[in-house]
JSON list of C-alpha atoms in Angstrom, two decimals:
[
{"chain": "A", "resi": 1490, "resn": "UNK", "atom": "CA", "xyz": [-9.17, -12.35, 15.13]},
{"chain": "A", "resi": 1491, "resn": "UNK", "atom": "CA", "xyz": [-6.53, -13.82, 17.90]},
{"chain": "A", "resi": 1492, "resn": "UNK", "atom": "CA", "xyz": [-4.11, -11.96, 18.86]},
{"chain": "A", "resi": 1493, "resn": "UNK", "atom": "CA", "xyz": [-1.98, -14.48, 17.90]},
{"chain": "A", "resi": 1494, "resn": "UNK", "atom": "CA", "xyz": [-3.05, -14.60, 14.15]},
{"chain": "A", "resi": 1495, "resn": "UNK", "atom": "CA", "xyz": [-3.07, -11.13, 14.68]},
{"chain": "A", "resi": 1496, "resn": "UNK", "atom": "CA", "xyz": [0.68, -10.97, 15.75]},
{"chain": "A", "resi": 1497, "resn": "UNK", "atom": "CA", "xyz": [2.12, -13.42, 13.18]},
{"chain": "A", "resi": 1498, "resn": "UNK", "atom": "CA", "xyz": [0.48, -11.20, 10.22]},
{"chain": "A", "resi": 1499, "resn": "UNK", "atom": "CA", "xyz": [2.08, -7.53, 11.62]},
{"chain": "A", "resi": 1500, "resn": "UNK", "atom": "CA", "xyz": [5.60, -9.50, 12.02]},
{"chain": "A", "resi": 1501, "resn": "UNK", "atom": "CA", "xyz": [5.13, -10.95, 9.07]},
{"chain": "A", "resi": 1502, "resn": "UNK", "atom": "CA", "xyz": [4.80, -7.63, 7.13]},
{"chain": "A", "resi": 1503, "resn": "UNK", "atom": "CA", "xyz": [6.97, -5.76, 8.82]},
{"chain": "A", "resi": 1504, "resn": "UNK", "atom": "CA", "xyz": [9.65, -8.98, 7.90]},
{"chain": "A", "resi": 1505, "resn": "UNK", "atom": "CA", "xyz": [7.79, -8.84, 4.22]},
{"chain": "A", "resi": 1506, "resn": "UNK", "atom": "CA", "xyz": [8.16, -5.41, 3.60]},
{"chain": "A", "resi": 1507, "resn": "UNK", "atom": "CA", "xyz": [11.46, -4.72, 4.52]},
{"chain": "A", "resi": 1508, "resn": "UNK", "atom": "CA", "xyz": [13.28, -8.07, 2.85]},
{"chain": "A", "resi": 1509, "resn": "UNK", "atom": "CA", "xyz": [10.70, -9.09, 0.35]},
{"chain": "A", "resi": 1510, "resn": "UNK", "atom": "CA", "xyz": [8.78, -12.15, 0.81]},
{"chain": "A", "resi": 1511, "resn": "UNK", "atom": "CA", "xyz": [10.70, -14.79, -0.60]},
{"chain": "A", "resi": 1512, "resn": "UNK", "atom": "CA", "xyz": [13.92, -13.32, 1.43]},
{"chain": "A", "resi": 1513, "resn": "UNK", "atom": "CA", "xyz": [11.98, -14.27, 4.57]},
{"chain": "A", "resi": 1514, "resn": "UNK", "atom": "CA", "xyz": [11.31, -17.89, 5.95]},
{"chain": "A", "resi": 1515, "resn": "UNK", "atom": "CA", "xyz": [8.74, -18.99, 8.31]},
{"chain": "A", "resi": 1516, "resn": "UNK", "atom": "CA", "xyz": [10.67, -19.79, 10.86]},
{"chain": "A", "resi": 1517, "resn": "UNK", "atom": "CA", "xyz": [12.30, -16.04, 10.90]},
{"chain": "A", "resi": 1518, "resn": "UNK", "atom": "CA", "xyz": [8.52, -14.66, 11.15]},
{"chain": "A", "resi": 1519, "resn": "UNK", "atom": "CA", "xyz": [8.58, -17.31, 14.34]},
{"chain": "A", "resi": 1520, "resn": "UNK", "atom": "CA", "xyz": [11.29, -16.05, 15.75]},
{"chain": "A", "resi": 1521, "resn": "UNK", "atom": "CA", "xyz": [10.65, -12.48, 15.85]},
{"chain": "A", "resi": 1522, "resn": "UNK", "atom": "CA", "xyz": [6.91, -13.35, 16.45]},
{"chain": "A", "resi": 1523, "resn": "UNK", "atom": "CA", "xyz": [7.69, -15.91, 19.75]},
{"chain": "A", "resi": 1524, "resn": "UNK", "atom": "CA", "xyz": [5.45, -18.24, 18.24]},
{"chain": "A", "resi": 1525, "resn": "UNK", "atom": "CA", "xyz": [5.53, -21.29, 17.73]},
{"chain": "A", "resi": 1526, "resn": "UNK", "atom": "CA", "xyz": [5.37, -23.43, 14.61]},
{"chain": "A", "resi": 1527, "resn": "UNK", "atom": "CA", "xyz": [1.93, -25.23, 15.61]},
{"chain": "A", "resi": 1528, "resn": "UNK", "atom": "CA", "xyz": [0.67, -22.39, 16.07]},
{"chain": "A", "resi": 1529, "resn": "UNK", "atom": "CA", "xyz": [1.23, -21.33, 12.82]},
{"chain": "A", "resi": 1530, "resn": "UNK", "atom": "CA", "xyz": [-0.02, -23.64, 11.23]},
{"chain": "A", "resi": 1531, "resn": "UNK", "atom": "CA", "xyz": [-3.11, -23.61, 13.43]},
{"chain": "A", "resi": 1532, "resn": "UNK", "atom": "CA", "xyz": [-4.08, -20.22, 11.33]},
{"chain": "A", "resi": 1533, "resn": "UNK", "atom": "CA", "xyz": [-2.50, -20.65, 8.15]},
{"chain": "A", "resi": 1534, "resn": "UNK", "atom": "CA", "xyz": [-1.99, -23.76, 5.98]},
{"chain": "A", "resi": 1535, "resn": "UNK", "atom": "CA", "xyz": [1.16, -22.46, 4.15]},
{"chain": "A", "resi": 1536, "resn": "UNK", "atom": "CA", "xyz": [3.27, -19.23, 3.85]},
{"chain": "A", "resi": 1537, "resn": "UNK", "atom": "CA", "xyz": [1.27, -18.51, 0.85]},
{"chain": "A", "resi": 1538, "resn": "UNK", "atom": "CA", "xyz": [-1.62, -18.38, 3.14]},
{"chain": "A", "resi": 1539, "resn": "UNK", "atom": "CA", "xyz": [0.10, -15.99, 5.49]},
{"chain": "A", "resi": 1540, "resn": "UNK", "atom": "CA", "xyz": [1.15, -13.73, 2.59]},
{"chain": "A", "resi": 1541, "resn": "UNK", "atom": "CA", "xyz": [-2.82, -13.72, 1.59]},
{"chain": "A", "resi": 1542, "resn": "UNK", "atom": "CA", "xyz": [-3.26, -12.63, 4.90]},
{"chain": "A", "resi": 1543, "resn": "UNK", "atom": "CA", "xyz": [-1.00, -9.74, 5.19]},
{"chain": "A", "resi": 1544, "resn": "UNK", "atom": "CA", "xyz": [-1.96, -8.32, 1.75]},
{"chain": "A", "resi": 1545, "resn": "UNK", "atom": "CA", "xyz": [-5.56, -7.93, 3.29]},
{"chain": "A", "resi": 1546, "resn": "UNK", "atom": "CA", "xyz": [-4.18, -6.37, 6.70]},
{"chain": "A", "resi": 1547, "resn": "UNK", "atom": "CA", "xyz": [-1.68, -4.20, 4.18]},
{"chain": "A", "resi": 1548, "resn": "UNK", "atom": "CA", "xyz": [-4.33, -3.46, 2.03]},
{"chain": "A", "resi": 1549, "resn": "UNK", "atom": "CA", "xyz": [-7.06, -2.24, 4.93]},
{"chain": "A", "resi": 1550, "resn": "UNK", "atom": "CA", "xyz": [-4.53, 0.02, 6.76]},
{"chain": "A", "resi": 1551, "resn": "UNK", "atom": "CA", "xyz": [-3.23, 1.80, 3.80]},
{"chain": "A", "resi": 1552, "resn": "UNK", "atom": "CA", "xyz": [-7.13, 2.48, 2.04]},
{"chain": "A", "resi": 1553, "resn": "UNK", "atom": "CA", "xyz": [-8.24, 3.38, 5.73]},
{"chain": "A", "resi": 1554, "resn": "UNK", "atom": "CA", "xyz": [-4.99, 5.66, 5.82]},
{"chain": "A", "resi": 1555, "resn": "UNK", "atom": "CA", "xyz": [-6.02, 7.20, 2.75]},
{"chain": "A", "resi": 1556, "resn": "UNK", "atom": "CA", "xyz": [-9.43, 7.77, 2.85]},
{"chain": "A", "resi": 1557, "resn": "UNK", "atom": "CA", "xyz": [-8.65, 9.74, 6.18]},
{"chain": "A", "resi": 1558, "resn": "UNK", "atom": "CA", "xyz": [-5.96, 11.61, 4.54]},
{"chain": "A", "resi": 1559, "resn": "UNK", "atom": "CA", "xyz": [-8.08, 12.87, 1.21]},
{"chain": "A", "resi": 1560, "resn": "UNK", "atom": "CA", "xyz": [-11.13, 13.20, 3.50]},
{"chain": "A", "resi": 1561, "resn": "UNK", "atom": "CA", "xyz": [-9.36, 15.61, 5.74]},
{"chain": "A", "resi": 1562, "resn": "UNK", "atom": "CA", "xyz": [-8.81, 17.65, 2.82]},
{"chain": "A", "resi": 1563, "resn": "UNK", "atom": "CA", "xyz": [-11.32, 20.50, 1.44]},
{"chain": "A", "resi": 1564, "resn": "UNK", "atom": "CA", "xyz": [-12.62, 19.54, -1.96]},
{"chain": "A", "resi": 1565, "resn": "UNK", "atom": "CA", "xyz": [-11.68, 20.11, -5.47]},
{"chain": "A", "resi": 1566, "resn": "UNK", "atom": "CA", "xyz": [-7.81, 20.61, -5.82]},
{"chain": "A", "resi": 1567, "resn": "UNK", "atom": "CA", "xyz": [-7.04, 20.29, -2.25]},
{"chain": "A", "resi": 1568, "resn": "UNK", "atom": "CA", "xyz": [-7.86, 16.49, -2.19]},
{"chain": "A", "resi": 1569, "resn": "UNK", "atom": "CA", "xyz": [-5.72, 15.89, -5.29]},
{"chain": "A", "resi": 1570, "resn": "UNK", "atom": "CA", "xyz": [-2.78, 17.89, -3.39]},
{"chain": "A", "resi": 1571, "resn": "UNK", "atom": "CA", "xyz": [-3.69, 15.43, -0.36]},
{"chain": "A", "resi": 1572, "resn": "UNK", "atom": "CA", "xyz": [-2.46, 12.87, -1.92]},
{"chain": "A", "resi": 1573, "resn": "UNK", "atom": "CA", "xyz": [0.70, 13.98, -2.71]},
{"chain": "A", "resi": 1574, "resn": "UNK", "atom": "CA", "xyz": [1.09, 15.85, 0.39]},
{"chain": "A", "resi": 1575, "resn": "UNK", "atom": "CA", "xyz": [0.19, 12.26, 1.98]},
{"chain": "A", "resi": 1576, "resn": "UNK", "atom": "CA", "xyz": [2.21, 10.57, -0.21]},
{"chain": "A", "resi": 1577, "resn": "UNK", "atom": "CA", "xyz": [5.39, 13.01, 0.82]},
{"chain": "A", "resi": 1578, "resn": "UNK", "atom": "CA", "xyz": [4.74, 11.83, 4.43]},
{"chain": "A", "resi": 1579, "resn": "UNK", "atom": "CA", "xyz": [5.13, 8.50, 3.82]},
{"chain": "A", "resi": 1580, "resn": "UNK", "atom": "CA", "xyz": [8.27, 8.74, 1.73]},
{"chain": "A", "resi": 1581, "resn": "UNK", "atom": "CA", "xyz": [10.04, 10.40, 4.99]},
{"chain": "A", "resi": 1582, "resn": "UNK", "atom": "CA", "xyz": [8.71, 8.23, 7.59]},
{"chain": "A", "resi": 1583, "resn": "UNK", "atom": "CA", "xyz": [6.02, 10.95, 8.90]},
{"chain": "A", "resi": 1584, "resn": "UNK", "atom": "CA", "xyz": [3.36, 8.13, 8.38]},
{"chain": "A", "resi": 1585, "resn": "UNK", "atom": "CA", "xyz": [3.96, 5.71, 11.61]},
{"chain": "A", "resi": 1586, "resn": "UNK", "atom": "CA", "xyz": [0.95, 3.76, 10.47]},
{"chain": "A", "resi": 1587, "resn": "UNK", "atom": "CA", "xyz": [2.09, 2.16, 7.65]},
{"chain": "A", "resi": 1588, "resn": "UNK", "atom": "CA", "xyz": [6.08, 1.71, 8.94]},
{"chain": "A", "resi": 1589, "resn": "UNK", "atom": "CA", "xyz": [9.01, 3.25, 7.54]},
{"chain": "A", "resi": 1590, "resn": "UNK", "atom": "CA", "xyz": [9.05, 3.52, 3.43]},
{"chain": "A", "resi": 1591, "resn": "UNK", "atom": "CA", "xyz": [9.87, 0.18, 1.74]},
{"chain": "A", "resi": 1592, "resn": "UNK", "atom": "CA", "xyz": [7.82, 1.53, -1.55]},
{"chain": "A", "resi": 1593, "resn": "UNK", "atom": "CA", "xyz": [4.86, 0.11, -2.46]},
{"chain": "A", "resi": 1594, "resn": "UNK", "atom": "CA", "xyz": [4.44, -3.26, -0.59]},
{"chain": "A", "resi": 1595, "resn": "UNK", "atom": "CA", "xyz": [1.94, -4.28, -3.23]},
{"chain": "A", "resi": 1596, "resn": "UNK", "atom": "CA", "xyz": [4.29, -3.53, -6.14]},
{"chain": "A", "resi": 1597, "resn": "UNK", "atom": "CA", "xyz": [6.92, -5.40, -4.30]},
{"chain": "A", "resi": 1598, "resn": "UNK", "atom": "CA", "xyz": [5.02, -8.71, -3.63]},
{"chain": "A", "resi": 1599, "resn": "UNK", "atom": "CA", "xyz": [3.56, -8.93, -7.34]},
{"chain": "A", "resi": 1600, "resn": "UNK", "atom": "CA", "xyz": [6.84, -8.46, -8.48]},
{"chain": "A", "resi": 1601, "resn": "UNK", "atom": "CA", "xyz": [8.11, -11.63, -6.53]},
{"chain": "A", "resi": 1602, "resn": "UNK", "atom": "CA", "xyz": [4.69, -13.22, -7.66]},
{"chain": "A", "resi": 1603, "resn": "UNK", "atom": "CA", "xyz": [4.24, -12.36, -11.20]},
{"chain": "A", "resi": 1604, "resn": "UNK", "atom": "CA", "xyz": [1.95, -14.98, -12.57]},
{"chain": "A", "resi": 1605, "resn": "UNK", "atom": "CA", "xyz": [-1.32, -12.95, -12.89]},
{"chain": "A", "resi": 1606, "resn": "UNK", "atom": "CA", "xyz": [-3.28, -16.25, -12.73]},
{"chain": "A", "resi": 1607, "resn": "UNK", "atom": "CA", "xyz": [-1.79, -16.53, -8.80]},
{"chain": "A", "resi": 1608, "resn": "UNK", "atom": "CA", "xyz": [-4.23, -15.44, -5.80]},
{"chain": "A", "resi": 1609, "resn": "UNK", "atom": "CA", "xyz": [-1.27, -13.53, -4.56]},
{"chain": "A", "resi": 1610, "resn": "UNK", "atom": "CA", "xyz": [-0.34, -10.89, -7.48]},
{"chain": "A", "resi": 1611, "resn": "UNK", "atom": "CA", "xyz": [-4.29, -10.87, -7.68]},
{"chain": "A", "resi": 1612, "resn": "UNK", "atom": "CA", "xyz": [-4.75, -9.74, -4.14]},
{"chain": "A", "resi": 1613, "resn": "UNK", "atom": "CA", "xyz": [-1.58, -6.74, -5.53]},
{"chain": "A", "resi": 1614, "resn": "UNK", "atom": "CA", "xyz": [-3.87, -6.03, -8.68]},
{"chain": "A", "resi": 1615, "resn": "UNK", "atom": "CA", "xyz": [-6.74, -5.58, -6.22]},
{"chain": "A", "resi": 1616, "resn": "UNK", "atom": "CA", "xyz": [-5.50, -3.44, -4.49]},
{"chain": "A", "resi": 1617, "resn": "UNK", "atom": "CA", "xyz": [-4.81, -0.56, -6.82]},
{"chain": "A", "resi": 1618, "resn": "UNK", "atom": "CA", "xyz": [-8.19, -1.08, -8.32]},
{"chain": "A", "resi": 1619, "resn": "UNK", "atom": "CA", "xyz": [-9.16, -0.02, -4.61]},
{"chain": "A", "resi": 1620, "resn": "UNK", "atom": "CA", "xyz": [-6.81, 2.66, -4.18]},
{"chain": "A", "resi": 1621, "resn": "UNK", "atom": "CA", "xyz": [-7.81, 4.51, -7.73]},
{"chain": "A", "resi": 1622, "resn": "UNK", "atom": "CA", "xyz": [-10.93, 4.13, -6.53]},
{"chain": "A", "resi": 1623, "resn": "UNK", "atom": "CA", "xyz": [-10.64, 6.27, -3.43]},
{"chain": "A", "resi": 1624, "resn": "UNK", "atom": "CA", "xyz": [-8.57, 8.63, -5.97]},
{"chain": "A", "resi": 1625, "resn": "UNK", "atom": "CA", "xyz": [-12.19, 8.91, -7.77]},
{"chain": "A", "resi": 1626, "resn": "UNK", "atom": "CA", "xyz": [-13.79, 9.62, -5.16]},
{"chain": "A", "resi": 1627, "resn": "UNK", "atom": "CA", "xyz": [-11.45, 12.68, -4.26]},
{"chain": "A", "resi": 1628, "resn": "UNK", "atom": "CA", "xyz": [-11.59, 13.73, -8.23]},
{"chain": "A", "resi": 1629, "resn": "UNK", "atom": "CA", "xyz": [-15.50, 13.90, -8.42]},
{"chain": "A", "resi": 1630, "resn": "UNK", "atom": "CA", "xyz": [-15.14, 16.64, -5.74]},
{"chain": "A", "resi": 1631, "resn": "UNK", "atom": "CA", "xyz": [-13.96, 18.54, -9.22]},
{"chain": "A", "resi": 1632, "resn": "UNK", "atom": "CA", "xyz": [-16.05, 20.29, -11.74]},
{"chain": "A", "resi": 1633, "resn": "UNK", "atom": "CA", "xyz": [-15.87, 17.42, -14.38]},
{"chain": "A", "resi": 1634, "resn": "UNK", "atom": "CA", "xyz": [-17.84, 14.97, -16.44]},
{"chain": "A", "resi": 1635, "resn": "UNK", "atom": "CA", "xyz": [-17.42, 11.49, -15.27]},
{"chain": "A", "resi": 1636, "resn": "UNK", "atom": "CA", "xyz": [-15.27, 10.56, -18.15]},
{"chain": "A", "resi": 1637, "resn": "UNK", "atom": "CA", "xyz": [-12.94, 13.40, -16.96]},
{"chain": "A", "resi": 1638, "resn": "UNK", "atom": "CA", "xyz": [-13.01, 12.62, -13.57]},
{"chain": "A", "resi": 1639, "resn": "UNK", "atom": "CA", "xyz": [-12.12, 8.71, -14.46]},
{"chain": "A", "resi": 1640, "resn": "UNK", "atom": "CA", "xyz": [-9.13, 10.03, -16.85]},
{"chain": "A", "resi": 1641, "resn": "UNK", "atom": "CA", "xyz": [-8.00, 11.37, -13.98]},
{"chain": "A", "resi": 1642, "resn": "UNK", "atom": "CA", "xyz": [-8.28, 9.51, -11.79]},
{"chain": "A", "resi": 1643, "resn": "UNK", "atom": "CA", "xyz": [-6.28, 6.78, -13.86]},
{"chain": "A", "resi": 1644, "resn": "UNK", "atom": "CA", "xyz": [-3.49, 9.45, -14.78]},
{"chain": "A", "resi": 1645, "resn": "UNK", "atom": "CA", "xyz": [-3.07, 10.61, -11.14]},
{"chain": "A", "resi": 1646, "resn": "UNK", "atom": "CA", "xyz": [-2.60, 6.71, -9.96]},
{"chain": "A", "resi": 1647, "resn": "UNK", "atom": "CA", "xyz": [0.11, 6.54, -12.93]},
{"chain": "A", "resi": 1648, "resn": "UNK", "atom": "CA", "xyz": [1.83, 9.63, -10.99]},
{"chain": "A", "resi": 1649, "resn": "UNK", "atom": "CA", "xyz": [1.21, 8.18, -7.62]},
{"chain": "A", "resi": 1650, "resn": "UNK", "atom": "CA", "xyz": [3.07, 4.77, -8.98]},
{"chain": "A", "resi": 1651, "resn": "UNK", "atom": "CA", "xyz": [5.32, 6.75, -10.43]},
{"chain": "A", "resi": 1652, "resn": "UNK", "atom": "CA", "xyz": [7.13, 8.71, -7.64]},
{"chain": "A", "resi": 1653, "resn": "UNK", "atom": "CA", "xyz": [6.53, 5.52, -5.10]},
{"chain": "A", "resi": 1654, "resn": "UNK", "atom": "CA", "xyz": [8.96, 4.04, -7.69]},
{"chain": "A", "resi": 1655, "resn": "UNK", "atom": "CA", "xyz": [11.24, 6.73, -8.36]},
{"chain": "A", "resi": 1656, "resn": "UNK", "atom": "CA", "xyz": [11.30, 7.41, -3.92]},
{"chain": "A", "resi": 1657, "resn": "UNK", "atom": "CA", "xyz": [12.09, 3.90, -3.40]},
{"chain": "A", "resi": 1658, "resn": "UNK", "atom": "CA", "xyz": [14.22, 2.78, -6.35]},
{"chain": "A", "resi": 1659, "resn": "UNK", "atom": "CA", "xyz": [16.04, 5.99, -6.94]},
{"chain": "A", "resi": 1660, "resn": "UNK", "atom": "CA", "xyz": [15.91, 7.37, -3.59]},
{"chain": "A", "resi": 1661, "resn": "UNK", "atom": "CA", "xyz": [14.16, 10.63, -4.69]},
{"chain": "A", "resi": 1662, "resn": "UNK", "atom": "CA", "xyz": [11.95, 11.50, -1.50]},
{"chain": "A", "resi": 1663, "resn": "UNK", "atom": "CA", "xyz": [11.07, 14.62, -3.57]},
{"chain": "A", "resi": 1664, "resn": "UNK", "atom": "CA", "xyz": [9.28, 12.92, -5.67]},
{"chain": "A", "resi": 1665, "resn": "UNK", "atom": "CA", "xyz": [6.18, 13.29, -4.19]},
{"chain": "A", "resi": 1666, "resn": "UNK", "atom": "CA", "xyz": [6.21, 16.98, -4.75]},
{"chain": "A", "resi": 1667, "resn": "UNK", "atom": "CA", "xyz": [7.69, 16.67, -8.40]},
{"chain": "A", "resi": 1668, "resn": "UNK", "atom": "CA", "xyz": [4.30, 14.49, -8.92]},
{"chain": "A", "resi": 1669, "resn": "UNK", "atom": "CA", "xyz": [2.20, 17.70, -7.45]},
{"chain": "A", "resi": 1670, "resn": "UNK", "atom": "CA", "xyz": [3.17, 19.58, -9.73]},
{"chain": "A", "resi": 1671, "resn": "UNK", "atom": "CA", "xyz": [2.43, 17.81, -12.61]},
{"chain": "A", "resi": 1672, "resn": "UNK", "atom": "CA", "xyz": [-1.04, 16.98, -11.28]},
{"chain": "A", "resi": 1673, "resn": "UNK", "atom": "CA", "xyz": [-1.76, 20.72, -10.32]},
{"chain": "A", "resi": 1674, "resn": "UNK", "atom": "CA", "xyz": [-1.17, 21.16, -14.29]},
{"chain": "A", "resi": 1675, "resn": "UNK", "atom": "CA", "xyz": [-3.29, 18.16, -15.27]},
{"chain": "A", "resi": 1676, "resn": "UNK", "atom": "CA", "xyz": [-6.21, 19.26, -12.88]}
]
């Protein structure tokens, strides 16, 4: 990848995630990026493009960030309290990797493009498929059937959502640890 490409997409999240896609134009992500407009459109086609783009580079730092996190983590209970301990990080900016806590950049996007027949709030839906996935992963560390481990799996995503949501629209940075709790008693 050029470092150019490369540049455009990191400004352009960090401009994404902060003010929300629509709230940014292309020529603010050129101005903060130094680039200019040719060169652009040298790597993307249309801002749509570039949003495609920066879902995947979202997408790969936070499953990489993740995995790392729950694979630090001894198995059984410890990996389900990884992810809200990782989770708690991010809400109070202890997570420089993925840039200070907007909520869910994924949530945010789809909600801006809602049609489910769009590549963009695709790209969103992707994504948690992904991230439940790694959750699986850390659940069949458990002493469960698979059908367990899959319920799971899907109810500790619904927490995870959950107090993403309540940290960024309520302010609640706690709610991380409220969401520990409950999965300590679901697990």
């Amino acid at each position: 990848m050029s470092a150019k490409r490369q540049q455009l997409i990191l400004n352009a999240f960090a401009l994404f995630y902060e003010k929300g896609v629509h709230a940014v134009g292309i020529n603010e992500v050129l101005a903060v990026s130094g680039i200019a407009k040719k060169t652009l459109y040298t790597h993307f086609a249309s801002k749509e493009e570039l949003v495609c783009a920066v879902l995947e580079y979202r997408n790969a730092a936070y499953l990489r960030w993740l995995e790392q996190r729950l694979d630090a983590a001894n198995e059984g209970v410890a990996k389900v309290d990884a992810l809200f301990d990782a989770l708690d990080d991010w809400f109070h900016d202890r997570e420089e990797v993925l840039f200070p806590f907007h909520g869910c950049f994924f949530m945010n996007v789809s909600g801006e493009y809602g049609d489910p027949e769009c590549a963009i709030h695709q790209q969103c839906a992707k994504h948690k498929v992904d991230v439940e996935a790694i959750v699986l992963r850390a659940v069949k560390t458990l002493d469960l059937s698979e059908q367990a481990c899959a319920e799971l799996a899907a109810m500790l995503c619904l927490l995870k959502d959950g107090a993403i949501s309540k940290a960024r629209v309520q302010g609640d940075k706690t709610a991380a640890a409220s969401a520990k709790k409950v999965a300590r008693q679901l697990v």
